């Protein structure tokens, strides 16, 4: 839903943040807006800098995108035995691909169904792919290879051996027409797990830990703990989202100990953050016990 304030040049976006709750974004300048084959897309200036909205929901912003993307990528890259081959499903901005390459990935398959969204992000966002970088990735001229395909179909034909698989999509919802919901289900998670190399990790944006919006996180926690021997929760202490990583092998994650040996040094995560932010909220832990080693 969008409304225009009378007597003011700014545009207001009303974003749902839970049942019966919305927050209002003041967009001072709309840089790009379209309806693609899959979603409504808007990129504009807000108090958080240039901001990306998909179907009325904020996906990333100039001020906080690194906090989000590091919380998405750093824990699974630390948990994995190695980071040479990476698959990213969604994450239109391209930052996740860049972080994987910075960690040392030799091949990054970036799969996104919405070509128009990925290209608009490269054109208008001051983070992620530049237009030149995206063109190279579309041609496969470098470590990043962009595939404009449905994630479900891509996994069906993909060769096993990924060290890290990341699912970064808009939040799961109860809209039966939302095609991305199936990429959160147990069957899709099993497909991802089947493509992992030994010591490989599957990670997903898993929702919000706040008690008025934690249904999707509880569902994701239960799926991950049913699928993997080791499950790691990471709830960003400076953002509103949580992430889950899973690997087949059991054993202590030891993320903090591995941070000092990583090639990529995050700006928003340190060893104390890894120790403190990997404890799931009580409501999440109480929803279903993880397997030994989680």
C-alpha atoms as a PDB file:
ATOM      1  CA  UNK A   1       0.000   0.000   0.000  1.00  0.00           C
ATOM      2  CA  UNK A   2       1.296   3.470  -0.886  1.00  0.00           C
ATOM      3  CA  UNK A   3      -0.054   6.891   0.043  1.00  0.00           C
ATOM      4  CA  UNK A   4       1.043  10.403  -0.876  1.00  0.00           C
ATOM      5  CA  UNK A   5       1.176  13.032   1.872  1.00  0.00           C
ATOM      6  CA  UNK A   6      -0.678  16.223   0.997  1.00  0.00           C
ATOM      7  CA  UNK A   7       1.441  19.324   0.807  1.00  0.00           C
ATOM      8  CA  UNK A   8       4.685  17.354   0.874  1.00  0.00           C
ATOM      9  CA  UNK A   9       6.860  16.029  -1.889  1.00  0.00           C
ATOM     10  CA  UNK A  10       7.740  12.817  -0.078  1.00  0.00           C
ATOM     11  CA  UNK A  11       6.006   9.526  -0.702  1.00  0.00           C
ATOM     12  CA  UNK A  12       4.923   7.251   2.112  1.00  0.00           C
ATOM     13  CA  UNK A  13       5.287   3.490   1.985  1.00  0.00           C
ATOM     14  CA  UNK A  14       3.377   1.443   4.555  1.00  0.00           C
ATOM     15  CA  UNK A  15       5.260  -1.772   5.299  1.00  0.00           C
ATOM     16  CA  UNK A  16       3.693  -4.701   7.212  1.00  0.00           C
ATOM     17  CA  UNK A  17       5.828  -5.790  10.177  1.00  0.00           C
ATOM     18  CA  UNK A  18       3.450  -8.236  11.858  1.00  0.00           C
ATOM     19  CA  UNK A  19      -0.211  -8.998  12.356  1.00  0.00           C
ATOM     20  CA  UNK A  20      -1.969  -5.660  12.651  1.00  0.00           C
ATOM     21  CA  UNK A  21       1.317  -3.724  12.615  1.00  0.00           C
ATOM     22  CA  UNK A  22       2.796  -1.522   9.913  1.00  0.00           C
ATOM     23  CA  UNK A  23       5.595   1.027   9.735  1.00  0.00           C
ATOM     24  CA  UNK A  24       5.767   4.012   7.475  1.00  0.00           C
ATOM     25  CA  UNK A  25       8.735   4.844   5.281  1.00  0.00           C
ATOM     26  CA  UNK A  26       9.168   8.350   3.915  1.00  0.00           C
ATOM     27  CA  UNK A  27      10.661   8.089   0.425  1.00  0.00           C
ATOM     28  CA  UNK A  28      11.982  11.518  -0.489  1.00  0.00           C
ATOM     29  CA  UNK A  29      12.992  10.562  -4.014  1.00  0.00           C
ATOM     30  CA  UNK A  30      11.857   7.561  -6.070  1.00  0.00           C
ATOM     31  CA  UNK A  31      14.809   6.558  -8.239  1.00  0.00           C
ATOM     32  CA  UNK A  32      13.206   3.548  -9.904  1.00  0.00           C
ATOM     33  CA  UNK A  33       9.833   1.839  -9.769  1.00  0.00           C
ATOM     34  CA  UNK A  34       8.322  -0.955 -11.818  1.00  0.00           C
ATOM     35  CA  UNK A  35       6.293  -4.118 -11.634  1.00  0.00           C
ATOM     36  CA  UNK A  36       8.390  -6.990 -12.896  1.00  0.00           C
ATOM     37  CA  UNK A  37       7.011 -10.370 -13.895  1.00  0.00           C
ATOM     38  CA  UNK A  38       7.347 -11.413 -10.246  1.00  0.00           C
ATOM     39  CA  UNK A  39       7.017  -8.421  -7.908  1.00  0.00           C
ATOM     40  CA  UNK A  40       6.581  -4.697  -7.417  1.00  0.00           C
ATOM     41  CA  UNK A  41      10.001  -3.061  -7.147  1.00  0.00           C
ATOM     42  CA  UNK A  42      10.848   0.375  -5.787  1.00  0.00           C
ATOM     43  CA  UNK A  43      14.252   1.934  -5.135  1.00  0.00           C
ATOM     44  CA  UNK A  44      14.293   5.323  -3.444  1.00  0.00           C
ATOM     45  CA  UNK A  45      15.943   7.592  -0.915  1.00  0.00           C
ATOM     46  CA  UNK A  46      14.906   7.231   2.724  1.00  0.00           C
ATOM     47  CA  UNK A  47      16.408   8.218   6.075  1.00  0.00           C
ATOM     48  CA  UNK A  48      18.502   5.027   5.708  1.00  0.00           C
ATOM     49  CA  UNK A  49      19.941   6.139   2.372  1.00  0.00           C
ATOM     50  CA  UNK A  50      19.047   4.487  -0.919  1.00  0.00           C
ATOM     51  CA  UNK A  51      16.642   1.677  -0.065  1.00  0.00           C
ATOM     52  CA  UNK A  52      15.213  -1.323  -1.914  1.00  0.00           C
ATOM     53  CA  UNK A  53      11.549  -2.295  -1.465  1.00  0.00           C
ATOM     54  CA  UNK A  54       9.991  -5.440  -2.941  1.00  0.00           C
ATOM     55  CA  UNK A  55       6.208  -5.773  -2.763  1.00  0.00           C
ATOM     56  CA  UNK A  56       6.158  -2.972  -0.210  1.00  0.00           C
ATOM     57  CA  UNK A  57       8.704  -4.570   2.149  1.00  0.00           C
ATOM     58  CA  UNK A  58      12.130  -3.087   2.785  1.00  0.00           C
ATOM     59  CA  UNK A  59      14.768  -5.567   1.628  1.00  0.00           C
ATOM     60  CA  UNK A  60      17.971  -3.606   2.158  1.00  0.00           C
ATOM     61  CA  UNK A  61      19.196  -0.065   2.638  1.00  0.00           C
ATOM     62  CA  UNK A  62      22.422   1.834   2.243  1.00  0.00           C
ATOM     63  CA  UNK A  63      22.788   2.368   6.002  1.00  0.00           C
ATOM     64  CA  UNK A  64      22.285  -1.216   7.177  1.00  0.00           C
ATOM     65  CA  UNK A  65      22.869  -3.569   4.246  1.00  0.00           C
ATOM     66  CA  UNK A  66      26.337  -4.630   5.376  1.00  0.00           C
ATOM     67  CA  UNK A  67      25.024  -5.538   8.826  1.00  0.00           C
ATOM     68  CA  UNK A  68      22.388  -7.699   7.149  1.00  0.00           C
ATOM     69  CA  UNK A  69      24.606  -9.317   4.549  1.00  0.00           C
ATOM     70  CA  UNK A  70      27.429 -10.105   6.958  1.00  0.00           C
ATOM     71  CA  UNK A  71      24.939 -11.757   9.329  1.00  0.00           C
ATOM     72  CA  UNK A  72      23.716 -13.775   6.346  1.00  0.00           C
ATOM     73  CA  UNK A  73      27.120 -14.819   4.986  1.00  0.00           C
ATOM     74  CA  UNK A  74      29.773 -14.786   7.702  1.00  0.00           C
ATOM     75  CA  UNK A  75      28.398 -17.541  10.009  1.00  0.00           C
ATOM     76  CA  UNK A  76      27.930 -20.143   7.230  1.00  0.00           C
ATOM     77  CA  UNK A  77      31.329 -19.338   5.716  1.00  0.00           C
ATOM     78  CA  UNK A  78      32.929 -19.859   9.141  1.00  0.00           C
ATOM     79  CA  UNK A  79      30.971 -23.060   9.740  1.00  0.00           C
ATOM     80  CA  UNK A  80      31.861 -24.647   6.392  1.00  0.00           C
ATOM     81  CA  UNK A  81      34.913 -26.850   6.045  1.00  0.00           C
ATOM     82  CA  UNK A  82      36.055 -24.737   3.098  1.00  0.00           C
ATOM     83  CA  UNK A  83      34.625 -22.022   0.858  1.00  0.00           C
ATOM     84  CA  UNK A  84      35.483 -22.741  -2.755  1.00  0.00           C
ATOM     85  CA  UNK A  85      32.118 -23.334  -4.441  1.00  0.00           C
ATOM     86  CA  UNK A  86      29.066 -21.326  -3.350  1.00  0.00           C
ATOM     87  CA  UNK A  87      25.433 -21.240  -4.441  1.00  0.00           C
ATOM     88  CA  UNK A  88      23.265 -18.213  -3.631  1.00  0.00           C
ATOM     89  CA  UNK A  89      19.523 -18.295  -4.275  1.00  0.00           C
ATOM     90  CA  UNK A  90      17.926 -14.841  -4.311  1.00  0.00           C
ATOM     91  CA  UNK A  91      19.859 -11.885  -2.851  1.00  0.00           C
ATOM     92  CA  UNK A  92      19.294  -9.644  -5.876  1.00  0.00           C
ATOM     93  CA  UNK A  93      21.705  -6.927  -4.738  1.00  0.00           C
ATOM     94  CA  UNK A  94      24.821  -9.048  -5.289  1.00  0.00           C
ATOM     95  CA  UNK A  95      26.497  -8.281  -1.954  1.00  0.00           C
ATOM     96  CA  UNK A  96      26.321 -11.942  -0.877  1.00  0.00           C
ATOM     97  CA  UNK A  97      28.229 -12.964  -4.007  1.00  0.00           C
ATOM     98  CA  UNK A  98      30.882 -10.340  -3.334  1.00  0.00           C
ATOM     99  CA  UNK A  99      31.383 -11.511   0.256  1.00  0.00           C
ATOM    100  CA  UNK A 100      31.765 -15.115  -0.895  1.00  0.00           C
ATOM    101  CA  UNK A 101      34.461 -14.089  -3.372  1.00  0.00           C
ATOM    102  CA  UNK A 102      36.206 -12.041  -0.662  1.00  0.00           C
ATOM    103  CA  UNK A 103      36.334 -15.178   1.487  1.00  0.00           C
ATOM    104  CA  UNK A 104      38.034 -17.046  -1.349  1.00  0.00           C
ATOM    105  CA  UNK A 105      35.246 -18.707  -3.316  1.00  0.00           C
ATOM    106  CA  UNK A 106      36.407 -19.739  -6.783  1.00  0.00           C
ATOM    107  CA  UNK A 107      32.896 -20.302  -8.150  1.00  0.00           C
ATOM    108  CA  UNK A 108      29.744 -18.483  -7.051  1.00  0.00           C
ATOM    109  CA  UNK A 109      26.515 -19.481  -8.764  1.00  0.00           C
ATOM    110  CA  UNK A 110      24.021 -16.689  -8.134  1.00  0.00           C
ATOM    111  CA  UNK A 111      20.485 -17.791  -9.017  1.00  0.00           C
ATOM    112  CA  UNK A 112      17.670 -15.248  -9.157  1.00  0.00           C
ATOM    113  CA  UNK A 113      14.396 -15.596 -11.013  1.00  0.00           C
ATOM    114  CA  UNK A 114      13.912 -11.846 -11.503  1.00  0.00           C
ATOM    115  CA  UNK A 115      16.299 -10.489 -14.138  1.00  0.00           C
ATOM    116  CA  UNK A 116      14.719  -7.027 -14.006  1.00  0.00           C
ATOM    117  CA  UNK A 117      15.222  -6.762 -10.238  1.00  0.00           C
ATOM    118  CA  UNK A 118      18.875  -7.809 -10.339  1.00  0.00           C
ATOM    119  CA  UNK A 119      19.636  -5.333 -13.129  1.00  0.00           C
ATOM    120  CA  UNK A 120      17.795  -2.498 -11.377  1.00  0.00           C
ATOM    121  CA  UNK A 121      19.769  -3.150  -8.191  1.00  0.00           C
ATOM    122  CA  UNK A 122      23.044  -2.957 -10.105  1.00  0.00           C
ATOM    123  CA  UNK A 123      21.958   0.266 -11.766  1.00  0.00           C
ATOM    124  CA  UNK A 124      20.543   2.158  -8.780  1.00  0.00           C
ATOM    125  CA  UNK A 125      21.954   0.746  -5.528  1.00  0.00           C
ATOM    126  CA  UNK A 126      25.325   2.095  -4.330  1.00  0.00           C
ATOM    127  CA  UNK A 127      26.200  -1.359  -2.947  1.00  0.00           C
ATOM    128  CA  UNK A 128      26.380  -4.792  -4.494  1.00  0.00           C
ATOM    129  CA  UNK A 129      27.022  -5.350  -8.183  1.00  0.00           C
ATOM    130  CA  UNK A 130      27.981  -2.454 -10.396  1.00  0.00           C
ATOM    131  CA  UNK A 131      26.531  -2.622 -13.921  1.00  0.00           C
ATOM    132  CA  UNK A 132      29.934  -3.727 -15.261  1.00  0.00           C
ATOM    133  CA  UNK A 133      30.290  -6.424 -12.593  1.00  0.00           C
ATOM    134  CA  UNK A 134      26.811  -7.730 -13.340  1.00  0.00           C
ATOM    135  CA  UNK A 135      27.503  -7.862 -17.067  1.00  0.00           C
ATOM    136  CA  UNK A 136      30.636  -9.904 -16.398  1.00  0.00           C
ATOM    137  CA  UNK A 137      28.708 -12.218 -14.074  1.00  0.00           C
ATOM    138  CA  UNK A 138      25.967 -12.700 -16.668  1.00  0.00           C
ATOM    139  CA  UNK A 139      28.670 -13.738 -19.145  1.00  0.00           C
ATOM    140  CA  UNK A 140      30.382 -15.974 -16.577  1.00  0.00           C
ATOM    141  CA  UNK A 141      33.578 -13.948 -16.966  1.00  0.00           C
ATOM    142  CA  UNK A 142      34.906 -14.371 -13.441  1.00  0.00           C
ATOM    143  CA  UNK A 143      34.141 -16.286 -10.264  1.00  0.00           C
ATOM    144  CA  UNK A 144      30.505 -15.101 -10.121  1.00  0.00           C
ATOM    145  CA  UNK A 145      28.029 -16.621 -12.564  1.00  0.00           C
ATOM    146  CA  UNK A 146      24.500 -15.184 -12.594  1.00  0.00           C
ATOM    147  CA  UNK A 147      21.657 -17.499 -13.624  1.00  0.00           C
ATOM    148  CA  UNK A 148      18.180 -16.036 -14.185  1.00  0.00           C
ATOM    149  CA  UNK A 149      16.282 -19.156 -13.261  1.00  0.00           C
ATOM    150  CA  UNK A 150      13.865 -20.505 -10.723  1.00  0.00           C
ATOM    151  CA  UNK A 151      15.817 -21.773  -7.733  1.00  0.00           C
ATOM    152  CA  UNK A 152      13.818 -24.990  -7.526  1.00  0.00           C
ATOM    153  CA  UNK A 153      14.575 -25.858 -11.151  1.00  0.00           C
ATOM    154  CA  UNK A 154      18.247 -24.879 -10.858  1.00  0.00           C
ATOM    155  CA  UNK A 155      18.776 -27.220  -7.928  1.00  0.00           C
ATOM    156  CA  UNK A 156      17.188 -30.055  -9.862  1.00  0.00           C
ATOM    157  CA  UNK A 157      19.942 -29.881 -12.490  1.00  0.00           C
ATOM    158  CA  UNK A 158      22.876 -28.675 -10.364  1.00  0.00           C
ATOM    159  CA  UNK A 159      26.006 -30.737  -9.802  1.00  0.00           C
ATOM    160  CA  UNK A 160      26.725 -31.647  -6.152  1.00  0.00           C
ATOM    161  CA  UNK A 161      29.760 -30.285  -4.365  1.00  0.00           C
ATOM    162  CA  UNK A 162      28.783 -26.884  -2.979  1.00  0.00           C
ATOM    163  CA  UNK A 163      30.577 -25.811   0.176  1.00  0.00           C
ATOM    164  CA  UNK A 164      27.992 -23.147   1.045  1.00  0.00           C
ATOM    165  CA  UNK A 165      24.400 -22.777  -0.159  1.00  0.00           C
ATOM    166  CA  UNK A 166      22.624 -19.564   0.877  1.00  0.00           C
ATOM    167  CA  UNK A 167      18.884 -18.912   0.554  1.00  0.00           C
ATOM    168  CA  UNK A 168      18.161 -15.188   0.745  1.00  0.00           C
ATOM    169  CA  UNK A 169      14.553 -14.487  -0.188  1.00  0.00           C
ATOM    170  CA  UNK A 170      11.716 -12.246   1.016  1.00  0.00           C
ATOM    171  CA  UNK A 171      10.196 -13.527   4.226  1.00  0.00           C
ATOM    172  CA  UNK A 172       8.062 -16.655   4.030  1.00  0.00           C
ATOM    173  CA  UNK A 173       4.384 -15.759   4.263  1.00  0.00           C
ATOM    174  CA  UNK A 174       0.922 -17.310   4.256  1.00  0.00           C
ATOM    175  CA  UNK A 175      -0.013 -16.083   0.776  1.00  0.00           C
ATOM    176  CA  UNK A 176      -0.741 -19.233  -1.281  1.00  0.00           C
ATOM    177  CA  UNK A 177       0.206 -17.348  -4.456  1.00  0.00           C
ATOM    178  CA  UNK A 178       3.717 -16.492  -3.200  1.00  0.00           C
ATOM    179  CA  UNK A 179       5.913 -18.734  -5.354  1.00  0.00           C
ATOM    180  CA  UNK A 180       8.991 -18.225  -3.165  1.00  0.00           C
ATOM    181  CA  UNK A 181       7.353 -19.995  -0.198  1.00  0.00           C
ATOM    182  CA  UNK A 182       8.234 -23.403  -1.656  1.00  0.00           C
ATOM    183  CA  UNK A 183      11.912 -22.451  -1.413  1.00  0.00           C
ATOM    184  CA  UNK A 184      11.544 -22.414   2.373  1.00  0.00           C
ATOM    185  CA  UNK A 185       9.952 -25.859   2.648  1.00  0.00           C
ATOM    186  CA  UNK A 186      11.496 -29.080   3.925  1.00  0.00           C
ATOM    187  CA  UNK A 187      11.729 -30.592   0.433  1.00  0.00           C
ATOM    188  CA  UNK A 188      13.758 -27.669  -0.870  1.00  0.00           C
ATOM    189  CA  UNK A 189      16.004 -27.813   2.202  1.00  0.00           C
ATOM    190  CA  UNK A 190      16.580 -31.506   1.535  1.00  0.00           C
ATOM    191  CA  UNK A 191      17.470 -30.693  -2.084  1.00  0.00           C
ATOM    192  CA  UNK A 192      20.039 -28.178  -0.871  1.00  0.00           C
ATOM    193  CA  UNK A 193      21.511 -30.632   1.632  1.00  0.00           C
ATOM    194  CA  UNK A 194      21.905 -33.254  -1.097  1.00  0.00           C
ATOM    195  CA  UNK A 195      24.118 -30.879  -3.111  1.00  0.00           C
ATOM    196  CA  UNK A 196      26.618 -30.191  -0.320  1.00  0.00           C
ATOM    197  CA  UNK A 197      30.238 -31.239  -0.350  1.00  0.00           C
ATOM    198  CA  UNK A 198      31.546 -32.909   2.855  1.00  0.00           C
ATOM    199  CA  UNK A 199      31.560 -30.244   5.551  1.00  0.00           C
ATOM    200  CA  UNK A 200      29.217 -28.091   3.491  1.00  0.00           C
ATOM    201  CA  UNK A 201      26.635 -25.730   4.954  1.00  0.00           C
ATOM    202  CA  UNK A 202      23.137 -24.579   4.013  1.00  0.00           C
ATOM    203  CA  UNK A 203      22.121 -21.162   5.343  1.00  0.00           C
ATOM    204  CA  UNK A 204      18.871 -19.230   5.104  1.00  0.00           C
ATOM    205  CA  UNK A 205      17.347 -15.920   6.017  1.00  0.00           C
ATOM    206  CA  UNK A 206      14.915 -17.268   8.586  1.00  0.00           C
ATOM    207  CA  UNK A 207      12.680 -14.396   9.658  1.00  0.00           C
ATOM    208  CA  UNK A 208      12.420 -12.123  12.635  1.00  0.00           C
ATOM    209  CA  UNK A 209      12.971 -13.155  16.297  1.00  0.00           C
ATOM    210  CA  UNK A 210      10.511 -10.649  17.773  1.00  0.00           C
ATOM    211  CA  UNK A 211       7.632 -12.449  19.486  1.00  0.00           C
ATOM    212  CA  UNK A 212       4.999 -10.763  17.288  1.00  0.00           C
ATOM    213  CA  UNK A 213       6.652 -11.929  14.054  1.00  0.00           C
ATOM    214  CA  UNK A 214       8.504 -15.146  14.850  1.00  0.00           C
ATOM    215  CA  UNK A 215       6.257 -17.769  13.215  1.00  0.00           C
ATOM    216  CA  UNK A 216       8.506 -18.158  10.181  1.00  0.00           C
ATOM    217  CA  UNK A 217      11.612 -18.389  12.362  1.00  0.00           C
ATOM    218  CA  UNK A 218      10.049 -21.143  14.471  1.00  0.00           C
ATOM    219  CA  UNK A 219       9.094 -23.051  11.317  1.00  0.00           C
ATOM    220  CA  UNK A 220      12.596 -22.641   9.883  1.00  0.00           C
ATOM    221  CA  UNK A 221      14.224 -23.736  13.155  1.00  0.00           C
ATOM    222  CA  UNK A 222      12.170 -26.923  13.210  1.00  0.00           C
ATOM    223  CA  UNK A 223      13.006 -27.728   9.573  1.00  0.00           C
ATOM    224  CA  UNK A 224      16.715 -27.139  10.085  1.00  0.00           C
ATOM    225  CA  UNK A 225      16.925 -29.206  13.255  1.00  0.00           C
ATOM    226  CA  UNK A 226      15.119 -32.064  11.513  1.00  0.00           C
ATOM    227  CA  UNK A 227      17.530 -31.922   8.570  1.00  0.00           C
ATOM    228  CA  UNK A 228      21.007 -31.217   9.911  1.00  0.00           C
ATOM    229  CA  UNK A 229      23.293 -32.614  12.587  1.00  0.00           C
ATOM    230  CA  UNK A 230      24.581 -29.171  13.519  1.00  0.00           C
ATOM    231  CA  UNK A 231      22.396 -26.059  13.455  1.00  0.00           C
ATOM    232  CA  UNK A 232      23.690 -22.554  14.171  1.00  0.00           C
ATOM    233  CA  UNK A 233      21.409 -19.616  14.886  1.00  0.00           C
ATOM    234  CA  UNK A 234      22.631 -16.073  14.300  1.00  0.00           C
ATOM    235  CA  UNK A 235      20.412 -13.191  15.338  1.00  0.00           C
ATOM    236  CA  UNK A 236      21.864  -9.855  14.363  1.00  0.00           C
ATOM    237  CA  UNK A 237      22.150  -7.586  17.392  1.00  0.00           C
ATOM    238  CA  UNK A 238      21.877  -4.480  15.212  1.00  0.00           C
ATOM    239  CA  UNK A 239      19.175  -5.592  12.801  1.00  0.00           C
ATOM    240  CA  UNK A 240      15.780  -7.268  13.074  1.00  0.00           C
ATOM    241  CA  UNK A 241      16.501 -10.519  11.258  1.00  0.00           C
ATOM    242  CA  UNK A 242      17.747 -13.974  12.173  1.00  0.00           C
ATOM    243  CA  UNK A 243      19.600 -16.566  10.114  1.00  0.00           C
ATOM    244  CA  UNK A 244      20.076 -20.319  10.367  1.00  0.00           C
ATOM    245  CA  UNK A 245      22.974 -22.437   9.137  1.00  0.00           C
ATOM    246  CA  UNK A 246      23.091 -26.220   9.068  1.00  0.00           C
ATOM    247  CA  UNK A 247      25.616 -28.923   8.220  1.00  0.00           C
ATOM    248  CA  UNK A 248      25.199 -32.690   8.200  1.00  0.00           C
ATOM    249  CA  UNK A 249      28.155 -33.383  10.494  1.00  0.00           C
ATOM    250  CA  UNK A 250      27.753 -32.997  14.247  1.00  0.00           C
ATOM    251  CA  UNK A 251      30.259 -31.203  16.428  1.00  0.00           C
ATOM    252  CA  UNK A 252      30.904 -27.798  18.028  1.00  0.00           C
ATOM    253  CA  UNK A 253      30.619 -24.927  15.525  1.00  0.00           C
ATOM    254  CA  UNK A 254      33.639 -22.987  16.889  1.00  0.00           C
ATOM    255  CA  UNK A 255      32.749 -19.902  14.857  1.00  0.00           C
ATOM    256  CA  UNK A 256      34.589 -17.441  17.084  1.00  0.00           C
ATOM    257  CA  UNK A 257      37.803 -19.464  16.897  1.00  0.00           C
ATOM    258  CA  UNK A 258      37.617 -19.565  13.099  1.00  0.00           C
ATOM    259  CA  UNK A 259      37.007 -15.845  12.648  1.00  0.00           C
ATOM    260  CA  UNK A 260      40.671 -14.899  13.061  1.00  0.00           C
ATOM    261  CA  UNK A 261      41.660 -17.313  10.288  1.00  0.00           C
ATOM    262  CA  UNK A 262      39.057 -16.149   7.781  1.00  0.00           C
ATOM    263  CA  UNK A 263      40.054 -14.325   4.604  1.00  0.00           C
ATOM    264  CA  UNK A 264      37.134 -11.924   4.868  1.00  0.00           C
ATOM    265  CA  UNK A 265      37.181  -9.728   7.977  1.00  0.00           C
ATOM    266  CA  UNK A 266      33.664  -8.449   8.740  1.00  0.00           C
ATOM    267  CA  UNK A 267      33.011  -4.907   9.888  1.00  0.00           C
ATOM    268  CA  UNK A 268      29.848  -5.680  11.889  1.00  0.00           C
ATOM    269  CA  UNK A 269      30.710  -9.044  13.511  1.00  0.00           C
ATOM    270  CA  UNK A 270      33.450  -9.848  16.020  1.00  0.00           C
ATOM    271  CA  UNK A 271      34.119 -12.786  18.345  1.00  0.00           C
ATOM    272  CA  UNK A 272      31.876 -11.430  21.100  1.00  0.00           C
ATOM    273  CA  UNK A 273      29.034 -11.018  18.614  1.00  0.00           C
ATOM    274  CA  UNK A 274      29.498 -14.604  17.465  1.00  0.00           C
ATOM    275  CA  UNK A 275      29.345 -15.853  21.057  1.00  0.00           C
ATOM    276  CA  UNK A 276      26.347 -13.764  22.068  1.00  0.00           C
ATOM    277  CA  UNK A 277      24.231 -13.789  18.915  1.00  0.00           C
ATOM    278  CA  UNK A 278      24.308 -17.540  18.332  1.00  0.00           C
ATOM    279  CA  UNK A 279      21.982 -18.285  21.255  1.00  0.00           C
ATOM    280  CA  UNK A 280      18.419 -18.591  19.901  1.00  0.00           C
ATOM    281  CA  UNK A 281      15.615 -16.847  21.808  1.00  0.00           C
ATOM    282  CA  UNK A 282      13.886 -19.000  24.416  1.00  0.00           C
ATOM    283  CA  UNK A 283      10.690 -19.267  22.372  1.00  0.00           C
ATOM    284  CA  UNK A 284      12.675 -20.619  19.427  1.00  0.00           C
ATOM    285  CA  UNK A 285      14.590 -23.159  21.519  1.00  0.00           C
ATOM    286  CA  UNK A 286      11.385 -24.263  23.217  1.00  0.00           C
ATOM    287  CA  UNK A 287       9.701 -24.919  19.849  1.00  0.00           C
ATOM    288  CA  UNK A 288      11.755 -28.026  19.210  1.00  0.00           C
ATOM    289  CA  UNK A 289      15.083 -29.410  20.494  1.00  0.00           C
ATOM    290  CA  UNK A 290      18.023 -29.373  18.116  1.00  0.00           C
ATOM    291  CA  UNK A 291      20.010 -32.526  17.457  1.00  0.00           C
ATOM    292  CA  UNK A 292      23.194 -33.247  19.413  1.00  0.00           C
ATOM    293  CA  UNK A 293      26.015 -30.976  18.383  1.00  0.00           C
ATOM    294  CA  UNK A 294      23.797 -28.014  17.479  1.00  0.00           C
END
